[in-house]
mmCIF file of C-alpha atoms in Angstrom:
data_model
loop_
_atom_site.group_PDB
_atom_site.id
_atom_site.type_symbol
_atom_site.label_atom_id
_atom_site.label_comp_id
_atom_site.label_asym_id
_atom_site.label_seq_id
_atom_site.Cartn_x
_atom_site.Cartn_y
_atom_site.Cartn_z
ATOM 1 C CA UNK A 1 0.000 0.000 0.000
ATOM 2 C CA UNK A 2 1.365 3.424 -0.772
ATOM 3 C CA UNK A 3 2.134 5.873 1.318
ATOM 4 C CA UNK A 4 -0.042 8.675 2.134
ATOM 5 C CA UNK A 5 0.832 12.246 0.451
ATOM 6 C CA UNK A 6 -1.276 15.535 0.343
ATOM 7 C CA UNK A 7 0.925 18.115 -1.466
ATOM 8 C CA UNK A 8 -1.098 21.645 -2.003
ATOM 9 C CA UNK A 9 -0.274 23.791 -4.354
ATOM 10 C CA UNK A 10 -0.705 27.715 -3.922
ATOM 11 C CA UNK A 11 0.600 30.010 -6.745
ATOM 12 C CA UNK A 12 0.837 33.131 -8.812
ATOM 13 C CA UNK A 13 -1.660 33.802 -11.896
ATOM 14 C CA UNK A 14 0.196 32.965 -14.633
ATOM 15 C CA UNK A 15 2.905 31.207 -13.202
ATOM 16 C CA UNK A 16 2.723 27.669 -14.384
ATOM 17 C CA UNK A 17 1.294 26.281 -10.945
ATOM 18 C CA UNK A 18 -1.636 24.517 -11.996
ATOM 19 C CA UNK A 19 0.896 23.066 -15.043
ATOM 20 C CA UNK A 20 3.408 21.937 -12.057
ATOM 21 C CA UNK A 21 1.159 21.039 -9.852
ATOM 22 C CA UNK A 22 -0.927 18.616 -12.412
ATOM 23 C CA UNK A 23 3.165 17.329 -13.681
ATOM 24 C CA UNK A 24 3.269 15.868 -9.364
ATOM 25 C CA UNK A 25 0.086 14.267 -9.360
ATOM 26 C CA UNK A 26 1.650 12.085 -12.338
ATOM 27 C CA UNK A 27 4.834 11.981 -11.216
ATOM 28 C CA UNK A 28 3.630 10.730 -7.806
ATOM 29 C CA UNK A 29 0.479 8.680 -8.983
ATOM 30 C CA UNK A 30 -1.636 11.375 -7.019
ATOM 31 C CA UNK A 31 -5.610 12.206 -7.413
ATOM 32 C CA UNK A 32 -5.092 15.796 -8.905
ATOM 33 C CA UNK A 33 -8.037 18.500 -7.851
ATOM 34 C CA UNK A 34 -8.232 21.727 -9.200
ATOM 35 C CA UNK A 35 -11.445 22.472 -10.165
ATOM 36 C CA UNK A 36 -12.973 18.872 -9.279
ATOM 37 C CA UNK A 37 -13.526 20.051 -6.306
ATOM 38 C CA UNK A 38 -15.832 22.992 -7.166
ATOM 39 C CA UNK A 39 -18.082 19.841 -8.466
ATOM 40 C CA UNK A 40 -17.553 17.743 -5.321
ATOM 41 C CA UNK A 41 -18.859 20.681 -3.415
ATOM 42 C CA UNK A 42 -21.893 21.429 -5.751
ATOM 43 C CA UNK A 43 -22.774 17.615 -5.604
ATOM 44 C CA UNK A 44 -22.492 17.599 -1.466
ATOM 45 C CA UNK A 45 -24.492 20.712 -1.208
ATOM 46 C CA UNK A 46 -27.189 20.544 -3.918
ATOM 47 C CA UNK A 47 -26.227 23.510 -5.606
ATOM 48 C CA UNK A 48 -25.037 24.478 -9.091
ATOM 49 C CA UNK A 49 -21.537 24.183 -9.537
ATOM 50 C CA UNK A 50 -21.767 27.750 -11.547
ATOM 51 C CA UNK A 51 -22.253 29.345 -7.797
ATOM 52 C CA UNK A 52 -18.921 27.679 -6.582
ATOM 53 C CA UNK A 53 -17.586 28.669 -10.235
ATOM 54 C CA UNK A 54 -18.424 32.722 -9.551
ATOM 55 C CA UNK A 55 -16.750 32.885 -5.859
ATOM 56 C CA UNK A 56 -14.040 30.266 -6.553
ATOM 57 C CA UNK A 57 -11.385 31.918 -4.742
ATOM 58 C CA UNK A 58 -12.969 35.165 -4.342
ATOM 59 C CA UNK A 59 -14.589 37.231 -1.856
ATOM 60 C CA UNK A 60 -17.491 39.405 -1.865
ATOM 61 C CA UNK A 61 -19.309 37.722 -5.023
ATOM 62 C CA UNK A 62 -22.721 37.185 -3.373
ATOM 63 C CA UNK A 63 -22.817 40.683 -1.952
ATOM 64 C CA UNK A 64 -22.499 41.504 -5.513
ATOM 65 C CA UNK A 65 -25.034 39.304 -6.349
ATOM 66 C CA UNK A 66 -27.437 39.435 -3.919
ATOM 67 C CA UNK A 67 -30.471 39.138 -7.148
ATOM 68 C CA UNK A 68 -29.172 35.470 -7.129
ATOM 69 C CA UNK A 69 -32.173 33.361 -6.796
ATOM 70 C CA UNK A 70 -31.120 30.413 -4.480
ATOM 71 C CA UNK A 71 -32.493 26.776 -4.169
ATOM 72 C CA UNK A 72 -33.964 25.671 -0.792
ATOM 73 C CA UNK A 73 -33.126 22.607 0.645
ATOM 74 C CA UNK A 74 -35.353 22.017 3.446
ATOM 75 C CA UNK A 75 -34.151 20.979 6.559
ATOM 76 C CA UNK A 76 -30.371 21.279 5.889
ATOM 77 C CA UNK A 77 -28.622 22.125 8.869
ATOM 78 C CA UNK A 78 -26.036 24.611 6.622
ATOM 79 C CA UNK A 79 -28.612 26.670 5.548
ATOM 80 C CA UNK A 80 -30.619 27.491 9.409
ATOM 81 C CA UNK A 81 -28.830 30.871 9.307
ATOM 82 C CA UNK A 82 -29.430 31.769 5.645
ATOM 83 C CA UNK A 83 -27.141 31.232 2.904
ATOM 84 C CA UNK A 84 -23.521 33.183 2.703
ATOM 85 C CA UNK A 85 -20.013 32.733 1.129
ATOM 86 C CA UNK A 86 -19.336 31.150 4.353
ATOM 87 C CA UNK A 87 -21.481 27.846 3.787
ATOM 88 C CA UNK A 88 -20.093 27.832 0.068
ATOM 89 C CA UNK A 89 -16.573 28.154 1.819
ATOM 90 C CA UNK A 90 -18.065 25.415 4.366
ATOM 91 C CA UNK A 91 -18.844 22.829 1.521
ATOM 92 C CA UNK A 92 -15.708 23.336 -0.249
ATOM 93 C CA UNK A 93 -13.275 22.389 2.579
ATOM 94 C CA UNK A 94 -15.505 19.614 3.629
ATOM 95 C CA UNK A 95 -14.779 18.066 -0.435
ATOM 96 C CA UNK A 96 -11.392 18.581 0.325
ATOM 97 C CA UNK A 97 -11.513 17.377 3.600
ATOM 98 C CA UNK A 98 -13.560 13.982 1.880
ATOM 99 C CA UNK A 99 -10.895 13.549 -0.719
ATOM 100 C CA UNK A 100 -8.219 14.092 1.171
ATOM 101 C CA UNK A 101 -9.779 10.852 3.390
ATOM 102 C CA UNK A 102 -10.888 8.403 0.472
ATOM 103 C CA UNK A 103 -7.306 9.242 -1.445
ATOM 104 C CA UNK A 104 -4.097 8.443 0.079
ATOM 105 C CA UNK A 105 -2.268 10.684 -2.233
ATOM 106 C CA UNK A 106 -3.476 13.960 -3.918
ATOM 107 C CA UNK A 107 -2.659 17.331 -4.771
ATOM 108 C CA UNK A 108 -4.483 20.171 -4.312
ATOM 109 C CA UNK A 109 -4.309 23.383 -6.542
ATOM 110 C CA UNK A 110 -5.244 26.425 -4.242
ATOM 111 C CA UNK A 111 -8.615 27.513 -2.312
ATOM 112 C CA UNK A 112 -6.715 27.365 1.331
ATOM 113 C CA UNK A 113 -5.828 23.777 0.962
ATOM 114 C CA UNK A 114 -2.970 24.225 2.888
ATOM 115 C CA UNK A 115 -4.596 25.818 5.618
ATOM 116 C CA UNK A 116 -8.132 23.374 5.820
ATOM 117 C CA UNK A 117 -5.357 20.281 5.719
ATOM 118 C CA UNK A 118 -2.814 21.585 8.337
ATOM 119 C CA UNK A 119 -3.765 18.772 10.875
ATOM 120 C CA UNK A 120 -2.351 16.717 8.389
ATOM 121 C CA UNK A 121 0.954 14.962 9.013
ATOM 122 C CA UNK A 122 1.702 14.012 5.245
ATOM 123 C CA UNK A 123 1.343 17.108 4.150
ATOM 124 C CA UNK A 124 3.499 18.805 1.870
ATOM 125 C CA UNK A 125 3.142 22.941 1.136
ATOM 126 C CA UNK A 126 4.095 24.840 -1.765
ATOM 127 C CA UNK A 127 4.050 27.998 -3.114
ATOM 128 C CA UNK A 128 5.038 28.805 -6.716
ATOM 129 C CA UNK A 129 5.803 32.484 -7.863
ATOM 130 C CA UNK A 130 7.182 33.662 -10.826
ATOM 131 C CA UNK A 131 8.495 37.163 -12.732
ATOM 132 C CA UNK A 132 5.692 39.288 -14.289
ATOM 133 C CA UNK A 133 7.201 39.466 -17.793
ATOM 134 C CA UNK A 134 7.166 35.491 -16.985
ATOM 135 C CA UNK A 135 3.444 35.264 -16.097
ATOM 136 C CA UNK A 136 2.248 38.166 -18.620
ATOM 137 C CA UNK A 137 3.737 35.840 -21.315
ATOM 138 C CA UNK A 138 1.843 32.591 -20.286
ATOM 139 C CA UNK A 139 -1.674 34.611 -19.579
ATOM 140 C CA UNK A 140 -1.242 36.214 -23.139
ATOM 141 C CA UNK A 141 -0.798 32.779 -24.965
ATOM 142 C CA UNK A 142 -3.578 31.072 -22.992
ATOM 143 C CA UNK A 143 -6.281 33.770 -23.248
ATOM 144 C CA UNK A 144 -5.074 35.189 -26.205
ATOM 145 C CA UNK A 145 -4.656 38.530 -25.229
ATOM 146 C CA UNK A 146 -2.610 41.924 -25.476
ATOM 147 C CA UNK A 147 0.351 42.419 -22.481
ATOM 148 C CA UNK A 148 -1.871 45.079 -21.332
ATOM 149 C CA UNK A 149 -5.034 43.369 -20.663
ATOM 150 C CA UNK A 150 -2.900 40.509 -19.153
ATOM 151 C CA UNK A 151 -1.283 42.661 -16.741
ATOM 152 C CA UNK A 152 -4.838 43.519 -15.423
ATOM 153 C CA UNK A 153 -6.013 39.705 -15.306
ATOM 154 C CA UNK A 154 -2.886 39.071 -13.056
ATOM 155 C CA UNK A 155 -3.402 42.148 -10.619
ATOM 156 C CA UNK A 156 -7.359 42.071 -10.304
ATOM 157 C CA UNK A 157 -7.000 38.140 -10.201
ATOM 158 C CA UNK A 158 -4.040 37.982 -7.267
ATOM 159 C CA UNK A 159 -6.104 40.653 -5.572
ATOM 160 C CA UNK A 160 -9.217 38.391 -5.098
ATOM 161 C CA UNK A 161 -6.934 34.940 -4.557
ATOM 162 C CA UNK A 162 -5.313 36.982 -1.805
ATOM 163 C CA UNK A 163 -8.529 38.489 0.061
ATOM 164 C CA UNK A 164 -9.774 35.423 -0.192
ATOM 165 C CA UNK A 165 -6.643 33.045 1.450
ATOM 166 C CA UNK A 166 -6.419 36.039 4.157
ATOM 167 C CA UNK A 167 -9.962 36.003 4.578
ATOM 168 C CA UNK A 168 -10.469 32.392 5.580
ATOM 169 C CA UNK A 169 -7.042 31.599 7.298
ATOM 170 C CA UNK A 170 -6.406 34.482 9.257
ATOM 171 C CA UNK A 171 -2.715 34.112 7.111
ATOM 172 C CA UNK A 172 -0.846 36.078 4.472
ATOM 173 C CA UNK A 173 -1.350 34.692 1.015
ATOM 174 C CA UNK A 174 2.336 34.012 -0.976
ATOM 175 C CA UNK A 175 3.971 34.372 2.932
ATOM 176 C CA UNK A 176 7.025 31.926 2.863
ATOM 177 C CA UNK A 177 6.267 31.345 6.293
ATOM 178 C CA UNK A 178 2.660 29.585 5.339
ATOM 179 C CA UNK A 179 4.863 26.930 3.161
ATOM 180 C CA UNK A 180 7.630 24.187 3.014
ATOM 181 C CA UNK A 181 8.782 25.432 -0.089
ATOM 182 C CA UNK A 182 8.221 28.595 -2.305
ATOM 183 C CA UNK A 183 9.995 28.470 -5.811
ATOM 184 C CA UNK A 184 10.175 30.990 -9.006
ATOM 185 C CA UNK A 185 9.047 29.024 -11.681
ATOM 186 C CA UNK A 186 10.949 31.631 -14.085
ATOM 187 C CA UNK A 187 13.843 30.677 -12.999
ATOM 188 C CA UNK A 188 14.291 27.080 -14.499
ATOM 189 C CA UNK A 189 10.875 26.930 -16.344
ATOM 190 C CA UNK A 190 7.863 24.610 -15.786
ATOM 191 C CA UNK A 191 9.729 21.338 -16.534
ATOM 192 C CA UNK A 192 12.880 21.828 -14.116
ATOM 193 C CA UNK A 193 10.754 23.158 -11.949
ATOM 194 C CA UNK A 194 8.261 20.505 -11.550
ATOM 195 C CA UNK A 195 11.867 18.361 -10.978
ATOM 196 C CA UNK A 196 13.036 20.650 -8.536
ATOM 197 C CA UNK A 197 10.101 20.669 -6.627
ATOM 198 C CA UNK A 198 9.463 16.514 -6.986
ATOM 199 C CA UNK A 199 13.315 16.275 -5.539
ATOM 200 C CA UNK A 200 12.482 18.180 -2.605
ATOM 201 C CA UNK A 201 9.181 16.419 -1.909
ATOM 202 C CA UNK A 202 11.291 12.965 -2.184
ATOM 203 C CA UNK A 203 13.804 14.464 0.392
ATOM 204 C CA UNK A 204 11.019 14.916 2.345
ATOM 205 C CA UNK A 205 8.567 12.154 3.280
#
């Protein structure tokens, strides 16, 4: 039987994290979560997934959407005082929580992973950054955009990921000090760093 390994991934927009971070869950025969979970959370709570979609790591989306017409579903303990962000937060760490339990070995890409699993002895924590020309250069190929308009993806979409990690864990988003490890993927580019990273996790458990 293998054994167990959680690693969570937190990164930068546009700095190959979700790229590394899928590389390890091959690399170390890991169940790899990224957005899965946002389904495993609809599924456990009866809701649309497209209402985890809007405030996937971000706060503040249902006061901006308070028209949002909203399912009842009777007797459910989560809902006795009204429906928030909160509960959506609630039924998102409880999927991770549930995966985390039925898999021996996964990674997790983001949405205070780190922080929900930090009772968690086989834990692993990373955090990958990486230079803005770096990151400006990845968004613009992958949405197909000007440097301009990528520039403003990466600074209004680090703003939310960051109010939204402070928000729930009381911790400092991108903080060394929340992590094992925290690498520029820039540096040695996705490949090497996916083997950097995978060297350092073998080191490790």
């Amino acid at each position: 039987m293998e054994n167990r390994l959680i690693i969570n991934v937190g990164r930068q927009l546009g700095s190959g994290g979700r790229i590394i971070a899928q590389k390890l869950a091959e690399e170390f025969n890991c169940h790899f979560y990224d957005r899965e979970i946002l389904n495993l959370a609809a599924k456990e709570s009866g809701f649309s997934e497209k209402f985890f979609e809007q405030n996937d790591e971000q706060k503040g989306f249902l006061k901006t959407h308070f028209h949002v017409q909203l399912p009842l579903l009777g007797s459910n303990g989560y809902y006795a005082g009204g429906f928030s962000e909160e509960k959506l937060y609630q039924f998102q760490s409880d999927a991770i929580r549930a995966a985390a339990e039925q898999h021996p070995r996964c990674v997790f890409v983001g949405r205070t992973a780190d922080y929900i699993l930090r009772d968690n002895k086989d834990t692993i924590n990373i955090f990958i950054t990486a230079s803005m020309d770096f990151r400006v250069k990845n968004v613009c190929e992958r949405r197909d955009c000007t440097e301009e308009e990528a520039r403003k993806m990466i600074e209004n979409g680090e703003s939310e990921r960051a109010k939204y990690y402070n928000y729930y864990t009381g911790k400092t988003w991108g903080d060394a000090r929340n992590y094992d490890l925290c690498v520029d993927a820039s540096i040695l580019g996705i490949e090497r760093t996916k083997d950097f990273i995978a060297e350092f996790i073998k080191a490790t458990i």
